[in-house]
Coordinates of N, CA and C in Angstrom, one line a residue:
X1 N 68.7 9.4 -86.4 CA 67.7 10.0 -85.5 C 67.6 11.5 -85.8
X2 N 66.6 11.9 -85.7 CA 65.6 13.4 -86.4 C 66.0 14.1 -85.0
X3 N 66.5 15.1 -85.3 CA 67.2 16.0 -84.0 C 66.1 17.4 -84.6
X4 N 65.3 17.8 -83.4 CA 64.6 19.1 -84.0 C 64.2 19.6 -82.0
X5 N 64.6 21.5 -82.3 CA 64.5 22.3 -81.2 C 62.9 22.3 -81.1
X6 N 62.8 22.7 -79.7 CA 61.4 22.9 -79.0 C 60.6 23.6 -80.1
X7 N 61.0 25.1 -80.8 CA 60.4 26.4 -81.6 C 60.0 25.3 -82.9
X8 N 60.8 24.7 -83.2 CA 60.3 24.0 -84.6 C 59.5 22.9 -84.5
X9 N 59.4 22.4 -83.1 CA 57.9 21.3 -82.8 C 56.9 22.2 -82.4
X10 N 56.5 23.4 -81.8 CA 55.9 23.8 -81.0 C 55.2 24.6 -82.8
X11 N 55.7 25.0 -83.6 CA 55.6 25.5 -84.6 C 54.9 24.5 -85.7
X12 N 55.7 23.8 -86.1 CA 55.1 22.7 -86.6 C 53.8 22.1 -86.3
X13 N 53.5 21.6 -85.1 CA 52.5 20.9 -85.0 C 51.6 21.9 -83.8
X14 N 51.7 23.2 -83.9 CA 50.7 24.0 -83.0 C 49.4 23.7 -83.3
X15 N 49.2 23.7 -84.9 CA 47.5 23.4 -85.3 C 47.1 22.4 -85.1
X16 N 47.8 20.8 -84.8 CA 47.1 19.9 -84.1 C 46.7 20.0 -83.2
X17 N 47.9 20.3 -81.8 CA 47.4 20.6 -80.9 C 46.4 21.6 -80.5
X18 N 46.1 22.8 -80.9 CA 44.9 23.7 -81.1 C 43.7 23.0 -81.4
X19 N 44.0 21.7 -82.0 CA 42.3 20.9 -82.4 C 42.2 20.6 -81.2
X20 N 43.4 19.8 -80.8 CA 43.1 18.5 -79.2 C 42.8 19.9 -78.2
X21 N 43.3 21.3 -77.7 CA 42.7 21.6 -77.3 C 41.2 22.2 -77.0
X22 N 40.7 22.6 -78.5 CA 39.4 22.8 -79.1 C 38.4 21.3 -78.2
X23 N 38.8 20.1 -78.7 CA 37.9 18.8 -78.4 C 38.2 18.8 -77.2
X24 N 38.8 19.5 -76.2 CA 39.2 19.1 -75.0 C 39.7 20.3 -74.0
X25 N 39.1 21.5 -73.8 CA 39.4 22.8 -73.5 C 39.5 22.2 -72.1
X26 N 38.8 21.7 -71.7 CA 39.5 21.3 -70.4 C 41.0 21.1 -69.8
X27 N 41.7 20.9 -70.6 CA 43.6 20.6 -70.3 C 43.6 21.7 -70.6
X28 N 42.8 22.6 -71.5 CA 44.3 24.2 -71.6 C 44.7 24.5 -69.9
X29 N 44.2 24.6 -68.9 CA 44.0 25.2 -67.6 C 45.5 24.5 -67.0
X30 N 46.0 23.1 -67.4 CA 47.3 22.7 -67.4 C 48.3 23.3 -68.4
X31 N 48.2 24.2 -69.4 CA 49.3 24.2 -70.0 C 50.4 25.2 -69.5
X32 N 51.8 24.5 -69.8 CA 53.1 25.3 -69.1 C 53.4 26.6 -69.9
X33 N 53.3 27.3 -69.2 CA 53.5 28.6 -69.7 C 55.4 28.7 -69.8
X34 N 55.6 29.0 -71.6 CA 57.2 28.6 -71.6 C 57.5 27.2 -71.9
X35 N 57.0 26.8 -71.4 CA 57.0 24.9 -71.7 C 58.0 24.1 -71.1
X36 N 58.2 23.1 -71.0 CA 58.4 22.4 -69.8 C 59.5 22.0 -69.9
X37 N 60.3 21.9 -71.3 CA 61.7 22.0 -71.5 C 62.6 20.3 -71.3
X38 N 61.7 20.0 -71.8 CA 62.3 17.6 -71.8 C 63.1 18.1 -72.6
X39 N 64.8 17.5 -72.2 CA 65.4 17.0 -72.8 C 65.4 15.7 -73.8
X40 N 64.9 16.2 -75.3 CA 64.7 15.1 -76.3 C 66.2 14.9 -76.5
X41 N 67.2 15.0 -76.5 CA 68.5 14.3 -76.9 C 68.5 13.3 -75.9
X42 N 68.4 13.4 -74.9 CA 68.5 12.3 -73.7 C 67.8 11.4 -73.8
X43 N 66.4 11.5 -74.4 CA 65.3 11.0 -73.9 C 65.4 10.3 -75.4
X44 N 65.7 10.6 -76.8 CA 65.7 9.8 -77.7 C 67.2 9.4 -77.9
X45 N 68.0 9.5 -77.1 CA 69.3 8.9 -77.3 C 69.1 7.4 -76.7
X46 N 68.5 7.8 -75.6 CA 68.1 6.4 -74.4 C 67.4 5.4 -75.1
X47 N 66.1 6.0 -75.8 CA 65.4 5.3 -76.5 C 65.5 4.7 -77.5
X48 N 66.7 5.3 -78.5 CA 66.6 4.6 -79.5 C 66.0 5.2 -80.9
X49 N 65.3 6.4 -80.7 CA 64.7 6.6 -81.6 C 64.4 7.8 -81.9
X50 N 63.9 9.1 -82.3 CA 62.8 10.1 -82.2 C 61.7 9.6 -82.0
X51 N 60.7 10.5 -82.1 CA 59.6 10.5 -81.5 C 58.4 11.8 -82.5
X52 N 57.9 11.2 -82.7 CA 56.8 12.3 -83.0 C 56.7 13.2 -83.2
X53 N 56.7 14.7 -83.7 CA 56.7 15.9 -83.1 C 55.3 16.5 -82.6
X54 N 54.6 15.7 -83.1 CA 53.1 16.4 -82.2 C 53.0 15.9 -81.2
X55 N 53.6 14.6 -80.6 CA 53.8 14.9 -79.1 C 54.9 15.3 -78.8
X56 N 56.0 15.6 -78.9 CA 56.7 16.6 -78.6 C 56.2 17.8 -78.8
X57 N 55.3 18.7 -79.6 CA 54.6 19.6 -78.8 C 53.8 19.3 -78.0
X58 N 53.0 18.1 -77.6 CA 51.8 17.8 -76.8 C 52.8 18.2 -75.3
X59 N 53.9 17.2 -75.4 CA 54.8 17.0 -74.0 C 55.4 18.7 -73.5
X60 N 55.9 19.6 -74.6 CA 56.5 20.5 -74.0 C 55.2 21.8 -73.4
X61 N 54.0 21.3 -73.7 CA 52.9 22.2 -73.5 C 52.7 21.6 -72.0
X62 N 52.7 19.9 -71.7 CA 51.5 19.5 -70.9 C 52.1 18.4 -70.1
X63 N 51.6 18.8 -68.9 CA 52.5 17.4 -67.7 C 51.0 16.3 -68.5
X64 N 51.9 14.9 -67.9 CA 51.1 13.9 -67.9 C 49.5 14.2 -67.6
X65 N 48.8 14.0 -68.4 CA 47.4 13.9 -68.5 C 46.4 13.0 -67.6
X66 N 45.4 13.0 -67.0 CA 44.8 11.9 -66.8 C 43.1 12.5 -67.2
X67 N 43.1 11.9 -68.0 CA 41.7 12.6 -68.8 C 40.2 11.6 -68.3
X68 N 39.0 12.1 -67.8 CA 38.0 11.7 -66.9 C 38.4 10.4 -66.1
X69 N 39.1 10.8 -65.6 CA 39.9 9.1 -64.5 C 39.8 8.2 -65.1
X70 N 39.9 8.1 -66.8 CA 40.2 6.7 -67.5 C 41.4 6.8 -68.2
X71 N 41.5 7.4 -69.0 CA 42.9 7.9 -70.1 C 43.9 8.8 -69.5
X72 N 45.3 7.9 -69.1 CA 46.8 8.7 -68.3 C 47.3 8.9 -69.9
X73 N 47.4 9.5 -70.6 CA 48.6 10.3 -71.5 C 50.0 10.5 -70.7
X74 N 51.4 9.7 -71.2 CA 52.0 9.5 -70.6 C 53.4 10.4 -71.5
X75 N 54.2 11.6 -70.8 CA 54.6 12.4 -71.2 C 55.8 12.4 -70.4
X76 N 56.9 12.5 -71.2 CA 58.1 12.1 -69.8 C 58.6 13.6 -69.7
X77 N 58.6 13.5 -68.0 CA 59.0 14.7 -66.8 C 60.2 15.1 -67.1
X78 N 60.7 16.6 -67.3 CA 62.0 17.1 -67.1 C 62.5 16.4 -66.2
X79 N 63.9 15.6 -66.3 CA 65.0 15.3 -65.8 C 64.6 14.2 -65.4
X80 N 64.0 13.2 -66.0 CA 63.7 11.8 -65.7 C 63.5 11.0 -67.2
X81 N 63.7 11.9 -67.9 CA 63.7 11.5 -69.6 C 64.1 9.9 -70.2
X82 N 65.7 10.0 -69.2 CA 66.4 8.5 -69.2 C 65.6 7.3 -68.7
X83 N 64.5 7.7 -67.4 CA 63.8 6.8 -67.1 C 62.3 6.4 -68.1
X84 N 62.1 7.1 -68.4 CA 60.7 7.4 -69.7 C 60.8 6.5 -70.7
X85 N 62.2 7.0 -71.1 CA 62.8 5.9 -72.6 C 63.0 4.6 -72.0
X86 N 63.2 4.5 -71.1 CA 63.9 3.0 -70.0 C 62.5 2.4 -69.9
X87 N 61.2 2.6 -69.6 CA 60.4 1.8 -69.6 C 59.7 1.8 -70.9
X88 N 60.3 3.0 -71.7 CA 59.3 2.4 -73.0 C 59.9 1.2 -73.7
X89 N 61.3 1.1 -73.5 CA 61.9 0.5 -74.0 C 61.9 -1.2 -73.4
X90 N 61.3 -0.9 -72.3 CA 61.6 -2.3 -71.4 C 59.5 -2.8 -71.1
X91 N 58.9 -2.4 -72.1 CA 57.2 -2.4 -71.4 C 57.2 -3.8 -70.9
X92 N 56.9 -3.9 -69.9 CA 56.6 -5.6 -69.0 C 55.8 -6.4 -69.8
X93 N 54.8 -5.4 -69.7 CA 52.9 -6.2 -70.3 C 53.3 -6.5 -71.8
X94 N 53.9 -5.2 -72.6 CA 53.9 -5.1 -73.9 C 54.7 -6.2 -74.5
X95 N 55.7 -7.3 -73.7 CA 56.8 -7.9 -73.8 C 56.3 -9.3 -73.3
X96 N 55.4 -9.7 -72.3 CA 54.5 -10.4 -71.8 C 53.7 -10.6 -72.8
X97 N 52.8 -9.8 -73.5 CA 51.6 -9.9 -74.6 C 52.5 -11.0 -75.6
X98 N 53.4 -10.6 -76.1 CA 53.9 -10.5 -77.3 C 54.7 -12.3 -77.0
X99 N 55.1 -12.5 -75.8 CA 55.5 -13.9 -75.4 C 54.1 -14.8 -75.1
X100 N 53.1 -14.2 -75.1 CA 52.1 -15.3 -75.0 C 51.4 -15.0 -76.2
X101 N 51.5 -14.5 -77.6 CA 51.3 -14.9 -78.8 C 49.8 -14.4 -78.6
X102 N 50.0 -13.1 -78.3 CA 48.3 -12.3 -78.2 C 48.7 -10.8 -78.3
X103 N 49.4 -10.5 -79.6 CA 49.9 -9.3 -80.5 C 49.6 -9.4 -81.7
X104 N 49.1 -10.4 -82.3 CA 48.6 -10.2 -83.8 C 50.4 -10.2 -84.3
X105 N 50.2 -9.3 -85.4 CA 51.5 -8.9 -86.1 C 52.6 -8.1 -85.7
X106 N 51.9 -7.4 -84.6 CA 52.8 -6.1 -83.9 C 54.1 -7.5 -83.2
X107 N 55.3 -6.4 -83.0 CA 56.1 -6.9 -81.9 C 56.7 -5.3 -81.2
X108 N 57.3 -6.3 -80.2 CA 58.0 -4.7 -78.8 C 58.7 -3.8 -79.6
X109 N 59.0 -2.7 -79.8 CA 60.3 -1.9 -79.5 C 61.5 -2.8 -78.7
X110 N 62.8 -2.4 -79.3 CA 63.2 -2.2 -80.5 C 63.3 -3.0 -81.4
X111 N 62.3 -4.0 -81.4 CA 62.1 -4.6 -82.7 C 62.1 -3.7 -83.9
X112 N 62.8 -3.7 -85.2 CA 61.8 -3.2 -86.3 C 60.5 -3.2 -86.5
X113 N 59.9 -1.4 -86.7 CA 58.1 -1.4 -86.0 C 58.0 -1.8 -85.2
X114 N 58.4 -2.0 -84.1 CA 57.9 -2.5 -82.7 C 56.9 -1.1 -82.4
X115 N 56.3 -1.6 -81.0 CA 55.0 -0.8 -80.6 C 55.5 0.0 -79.3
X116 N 55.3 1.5 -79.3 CA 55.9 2.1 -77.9 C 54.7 3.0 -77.3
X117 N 54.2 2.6 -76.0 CA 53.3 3.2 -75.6 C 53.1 4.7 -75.2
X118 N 52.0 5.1 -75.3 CA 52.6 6.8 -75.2 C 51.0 6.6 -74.3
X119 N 50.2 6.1 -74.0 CA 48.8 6.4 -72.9 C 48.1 4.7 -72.8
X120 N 47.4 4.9 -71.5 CA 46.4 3.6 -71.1 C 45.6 4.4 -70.7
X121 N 44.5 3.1 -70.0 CA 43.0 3.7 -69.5 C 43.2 2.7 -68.4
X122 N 42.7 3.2 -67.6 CA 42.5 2.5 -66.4 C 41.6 1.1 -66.6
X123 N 41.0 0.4 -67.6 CA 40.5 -0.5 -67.9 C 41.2 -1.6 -68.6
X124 N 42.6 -0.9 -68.7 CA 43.0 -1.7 -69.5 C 43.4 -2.1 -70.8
X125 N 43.3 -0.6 -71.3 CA 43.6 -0.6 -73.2 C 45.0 0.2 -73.2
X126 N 45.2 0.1 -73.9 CA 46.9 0.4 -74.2 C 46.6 1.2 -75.7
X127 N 47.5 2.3 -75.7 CA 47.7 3.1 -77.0 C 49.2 3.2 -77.2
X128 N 49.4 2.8 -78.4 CA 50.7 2.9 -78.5 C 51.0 3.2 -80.0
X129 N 52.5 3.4 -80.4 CA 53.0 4.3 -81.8 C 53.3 2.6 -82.5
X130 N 53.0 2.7 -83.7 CA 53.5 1.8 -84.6 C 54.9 2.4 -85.1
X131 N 56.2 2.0 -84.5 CA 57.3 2.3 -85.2 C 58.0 2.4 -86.7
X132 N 57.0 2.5 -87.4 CA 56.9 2.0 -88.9 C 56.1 3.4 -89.9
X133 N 56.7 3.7 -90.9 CA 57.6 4.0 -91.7 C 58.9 4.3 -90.3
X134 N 59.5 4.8 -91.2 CA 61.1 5.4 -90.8 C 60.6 6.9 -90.2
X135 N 59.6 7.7 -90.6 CA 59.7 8.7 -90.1 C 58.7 8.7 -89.1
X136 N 59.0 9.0 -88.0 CA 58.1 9.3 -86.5 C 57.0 9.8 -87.1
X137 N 56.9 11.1 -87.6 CA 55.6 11.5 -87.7 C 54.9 11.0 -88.4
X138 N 55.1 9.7 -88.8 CA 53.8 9.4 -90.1 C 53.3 7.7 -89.0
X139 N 54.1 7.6 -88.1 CA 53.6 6.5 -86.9 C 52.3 6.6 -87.1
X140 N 51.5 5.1 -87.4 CA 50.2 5.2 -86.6 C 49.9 4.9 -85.4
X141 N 48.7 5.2 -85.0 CA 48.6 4.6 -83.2 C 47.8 3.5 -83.4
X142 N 48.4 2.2 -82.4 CA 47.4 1.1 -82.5 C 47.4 1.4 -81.3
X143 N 45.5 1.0 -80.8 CA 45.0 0.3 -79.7 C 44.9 -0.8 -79.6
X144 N 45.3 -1.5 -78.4 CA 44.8 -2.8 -77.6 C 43.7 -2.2 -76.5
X145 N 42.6 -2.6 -76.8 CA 41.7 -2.4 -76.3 C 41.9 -4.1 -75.3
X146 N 40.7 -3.7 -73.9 CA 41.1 -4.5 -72.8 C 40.1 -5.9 -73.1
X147 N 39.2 -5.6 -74.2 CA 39.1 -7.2 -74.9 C 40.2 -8.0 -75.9
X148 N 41.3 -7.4 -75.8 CA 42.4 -8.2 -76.8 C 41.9 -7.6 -78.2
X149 N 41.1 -6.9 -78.1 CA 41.2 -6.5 -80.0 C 42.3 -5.4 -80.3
X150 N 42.9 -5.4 -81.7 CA 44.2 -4.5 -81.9 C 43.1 -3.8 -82.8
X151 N 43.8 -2.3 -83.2 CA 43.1 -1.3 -84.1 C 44.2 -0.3 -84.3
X152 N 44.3 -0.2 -85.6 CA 45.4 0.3 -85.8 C 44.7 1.8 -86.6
X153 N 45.2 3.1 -86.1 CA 44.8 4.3 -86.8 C 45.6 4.9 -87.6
X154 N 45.3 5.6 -88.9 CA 46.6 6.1 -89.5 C 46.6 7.6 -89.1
X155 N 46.7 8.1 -88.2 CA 47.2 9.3 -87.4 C 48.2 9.2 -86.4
X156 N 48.5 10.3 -86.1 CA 49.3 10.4 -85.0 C 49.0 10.9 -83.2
X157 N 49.2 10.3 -82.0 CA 49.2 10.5 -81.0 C 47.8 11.9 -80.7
X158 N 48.5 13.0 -81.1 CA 47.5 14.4 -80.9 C 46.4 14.3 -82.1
X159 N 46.7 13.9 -82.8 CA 45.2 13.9 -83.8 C 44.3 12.8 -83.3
X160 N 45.1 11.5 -83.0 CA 44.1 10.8 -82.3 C 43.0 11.4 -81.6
X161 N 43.8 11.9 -80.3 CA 43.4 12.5 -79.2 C 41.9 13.8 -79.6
X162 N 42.4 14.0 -80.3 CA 41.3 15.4 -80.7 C 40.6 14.8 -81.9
X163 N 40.6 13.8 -82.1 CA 39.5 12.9 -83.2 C 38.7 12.5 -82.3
X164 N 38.9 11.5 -81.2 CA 38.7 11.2 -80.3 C 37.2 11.5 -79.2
X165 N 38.3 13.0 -78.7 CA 37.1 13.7 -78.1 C 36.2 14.7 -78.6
X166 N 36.8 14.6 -80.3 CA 36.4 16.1 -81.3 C 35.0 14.7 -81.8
X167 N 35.2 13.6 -81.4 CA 34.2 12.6 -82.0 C 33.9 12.3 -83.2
X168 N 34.8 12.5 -83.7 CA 35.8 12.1 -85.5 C 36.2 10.8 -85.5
X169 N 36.8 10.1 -84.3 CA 37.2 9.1 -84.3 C 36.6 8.2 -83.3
X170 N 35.9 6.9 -83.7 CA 35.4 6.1 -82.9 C 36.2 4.7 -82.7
X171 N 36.5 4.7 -81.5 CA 37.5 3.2 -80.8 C 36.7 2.4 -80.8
X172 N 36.5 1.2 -81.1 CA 35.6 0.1 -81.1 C 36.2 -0.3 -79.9
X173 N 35.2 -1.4 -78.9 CA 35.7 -2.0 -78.4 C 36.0 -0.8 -76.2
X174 N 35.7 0.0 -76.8 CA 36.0 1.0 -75.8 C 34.6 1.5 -74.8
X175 N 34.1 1.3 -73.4 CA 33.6 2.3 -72.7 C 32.0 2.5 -73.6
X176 N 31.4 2.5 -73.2 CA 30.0 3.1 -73.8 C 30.2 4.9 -73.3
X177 N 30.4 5.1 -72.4 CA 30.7 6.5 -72.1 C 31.7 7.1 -72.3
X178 N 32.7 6.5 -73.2 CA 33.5 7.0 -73.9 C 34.0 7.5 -75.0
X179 N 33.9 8.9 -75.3 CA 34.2 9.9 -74.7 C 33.8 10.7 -74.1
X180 N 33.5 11.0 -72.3 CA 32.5 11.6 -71.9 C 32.3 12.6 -72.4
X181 N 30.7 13.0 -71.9 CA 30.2 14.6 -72.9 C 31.0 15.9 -72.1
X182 N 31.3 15.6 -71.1 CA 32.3 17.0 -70.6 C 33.3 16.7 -70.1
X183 N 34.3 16.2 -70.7 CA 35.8 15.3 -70.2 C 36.4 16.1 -69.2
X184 N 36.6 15.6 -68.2 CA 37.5 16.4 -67.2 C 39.1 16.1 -67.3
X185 N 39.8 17.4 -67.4 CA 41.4 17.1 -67.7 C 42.0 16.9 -66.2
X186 N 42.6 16.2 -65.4 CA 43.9 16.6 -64.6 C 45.1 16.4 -65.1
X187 N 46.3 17.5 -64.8 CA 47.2 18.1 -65.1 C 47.9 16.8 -63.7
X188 N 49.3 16.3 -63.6 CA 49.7 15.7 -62.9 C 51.1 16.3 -62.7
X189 N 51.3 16.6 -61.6 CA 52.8 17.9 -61.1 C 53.8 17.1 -62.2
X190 N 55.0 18.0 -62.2 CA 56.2 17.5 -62.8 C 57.2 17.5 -61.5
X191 N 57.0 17.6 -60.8 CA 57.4 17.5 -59.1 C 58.3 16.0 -59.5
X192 N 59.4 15.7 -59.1 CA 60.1 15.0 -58.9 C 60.3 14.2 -57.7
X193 N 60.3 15.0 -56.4 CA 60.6 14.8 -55.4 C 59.7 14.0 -54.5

């Protein structure tokens, strides 16, 4: 497993993030000033795996997302990390899909390439990392859109995102008004309590 500090993700993958905020200036008004400080040893020790580094900068910039009350971007909270990895590791639906033979080729995490979700839509589509090559950051993102279609993208999580709403990237299968013309971001507390 790929062990790397906050400064060398935040570094690394600043210029994607700078796109997703460009296509979506709306979430800068959420971002943590300092950064929000997830324990990734805990949270990929639990899991199983690394993770990405452009969401690991997405995460240390940004509490959970909920973009125009359709799209939750799902970012795990300081000091709940162990729980984050615990359901990605354990997805009900994703594990349900996959037992009623309506996954195509994908299978769960921790299967080899299994699929680990990182955002849904309130309709019903699922985005998730293709665990495949060996290195996190070359993951693509498949959608399950909420007609059962799979679509598999060869980017990663934050480029999606700012293809997306940069309108570089078209989801089939998704929303006619998707992606609205002025996306509204909410920021969701990291409040624990």
């Amino acid at each position: 497993m790929a062990a790397s500090t906050y400064g060398e993700t935040v570094a690394e993958d600043k210029p994607k993030l700078e796109e997703l905020e460009a296509a979506l200036p709306a979430m800068t008004r959420w971002r943590v000033p300092g950064g929000r400080r997830v324990d990734w040893a805990t949270l990929e020790a639990a899991l199983g795996t690394a993770l990405p580094s452009d969401f690991r900068a997405l995460a240390e910039a940004y509490p959970v997302l909920a973009i125009d009350d359709f799209l939750a971007v799902s970012v795990p909270t300081p000091g709940t990390e162990a729980l984050w990895a615990s359901e990605s590791r354990n997805d009900e639906i994703l594990q349900d899909l996959y037992e009623m033979g309506d996954i195509e080729d994908y299978v769960p995490f921790p299967e080899p390439g299994g699929l680990i979700s990182w955002a849904s839509s309130n309709s019903g589509d699922s985005f998730y990392w293709k665990t495949s090559p060996a290195d996190p950051d070359a993951w693509p993102v498949v959608v399950r859109t909420d007609n059962a279609d799979w679509i598999e993208f060869p980017v990663g999580a934050v480029e999606f995102l700012a293809g997306v709403y940069g309108r570089t990237i078209d989801v089939p299968g998704m929303p006619r008004n998707f992606p609205g013309d002025d996306p509204q971001v909410l920021g969701l507390s990291d409040d624990t309590d």
